[in-house]
Amino acid sequence: MSDGSKILGISAFYHDSAACLVIDGEIIAAAQEERFTRLKHDYNFPVNAARYCLKEAGITAEQLDYVGFYDKPLLKFDRLLETYLDYAPAGFRSFLKSMPLWMKEKLWMPDLIRTELAKASGVDDERRAKKAGKKFEWKLLFGDHHESHAASAFYPSPFAEAAILTIDGVGEWATSSIGIGKGNEITLLKELRFPDSLGLLYSAFTYYTGFKVNSGEYKVMGLAPYGEPKYVSLIKDKLADVREDGSIRMNHEYFSYSQGLRMTNTAFDRVFDGRPRQPESEITQREMDLARSIQVITEEVMLKMTAYVYKETGLKKLCLAGGVALNCVANTKIANAGIVENIWIQPAAGDAGGALGAAYAAYHIGFKMERRPASFPDSMKGACLGPAYSDKDILKTINSYEASYTHFDAFNECSSFVNERLAEGKVIGWFQGRMEFGPRALGNRSILGDPRNPEMQKRINRKIKVREEFRPFAPGVLIEDLSRYYETATPSPYMLLIAMLKDTLRKPAPENELTEDLTTRLSHIVRVWPPPTTR
Ligand SMILES: [Fe+2]
């Protein structure tokens, strides 16, 4: 493959569809489809995200050399059929529910991708595209789901050689994998297979505590600090056998995700003496204790997996990806455990990042292209890989809403204006530069408030985000001021690690006041802003 090779990575049809364009081994653009359609976790083919990536590079779909898809749909289908046959006739309803999408779209993926990319090129289908003189001669490559996660973890990392750990709900069959990345090669050594899955175990508790699977996992992590780990022994005794090598063996008497439309069953309800919490109903101490218990187990499993990866590879640098690697509390336990010296976590660790991994895998694994040395601190460009808007675009939008505005010629005039408002207790919508790729708002599309104000968390959650009061926010701290505020020397540019606020800066939480308590306990998540690559 010559220099200038253009590869589009795609993830789609499960959740968090995304597209990523890699040209000559460099990430040019990456975006999640939900940011264009406004449908959270949109799983449809990312036609808008693909269109944006092509536009960013100033190319059209017919100029692509390769398209990489993040998993192997036929292997996924194989799992679905085999699991159904194992449990038949149970699960027939869920089997029937999933079939139309498979029959209509997923099994015809090559045709579908060509048709959708023709749309991204501005024509309705490939046939018409050909008529219009557009040729789609690119090759289509399908990566393994966990290989895509592993590629997204290793290739953009700052390491020339590293161990790799991927953990999620499930891909084709794998639910977790370990491997080695060296130069331009990735070798996956072992995998944990469906239905045993740390991600699905966490999702089962997400479901049981009344949150949405595949999106409410953050809420469980955010709720955990308010609970006690009182169910840990019960979970380990009844539901999941945690082994020393970090593998888990789940007792499938208590789960129904293999064959049903729910995550847990009545046997699970009996273990915890009650039915799942109804979504939107009151959150009680029980949910907090359940959240803390599954969080503690997740941390234990991830630490054991890390120790096992080190034992198997002997490598002191570790790259992480997969949806479970968005658990910043567990990541911090790994970073501080002393098992490995350095960790790097893909900011789009969930399935959106699979698009980035698929493009990288096509470049380095499929076509054996050399890896360029990672720029400090990595090759993610601060995860600012999405669309930017010009002053002209912004003005057009302001005018369309007939909104009033003030234009500042100098950035420090604007920042002084914002600082004054923040100090007055105002909440600011901050919009600058390119949109972040990954679930975290890192300062380019962020809601800003004064972290010293004890009312701020409650106010933003209630009035602006319209979400539960316990949901945390992350302070942004300049890297040179990190040790002034936090008990850590490790920057967290992608909001994937937590740190404790210095004792001297903490205020006591008012007694029996959940919201205030949350402010002091949960505002320890630290991110360094601006991202070092843009400084
Ligand atoms: Fe995944």
Coordinates of C-alpha atoms in Angstrom, one line a residue, residues 24 32 50 57 82 114 120 229 296 495 504:
D24 CA -1.4 7.0 5.8
Q32 CA -20.1 8.9 16.6
A50 CA -18.9 8.7 7.5
A57 CA -10.3 15.1 4.5
E82 CA -25.7 -21.7 18.8
R114 CA -21.5 -0.1 -0.3
A120 CA -22.4 9.3 2.2
P229 CA -20.2 -3.6 49.6
V296 CA -15.9 -3.8 44.1
M495 CA -11.3 11.6 32.1
T504 CA -6.6 20.2 53.2

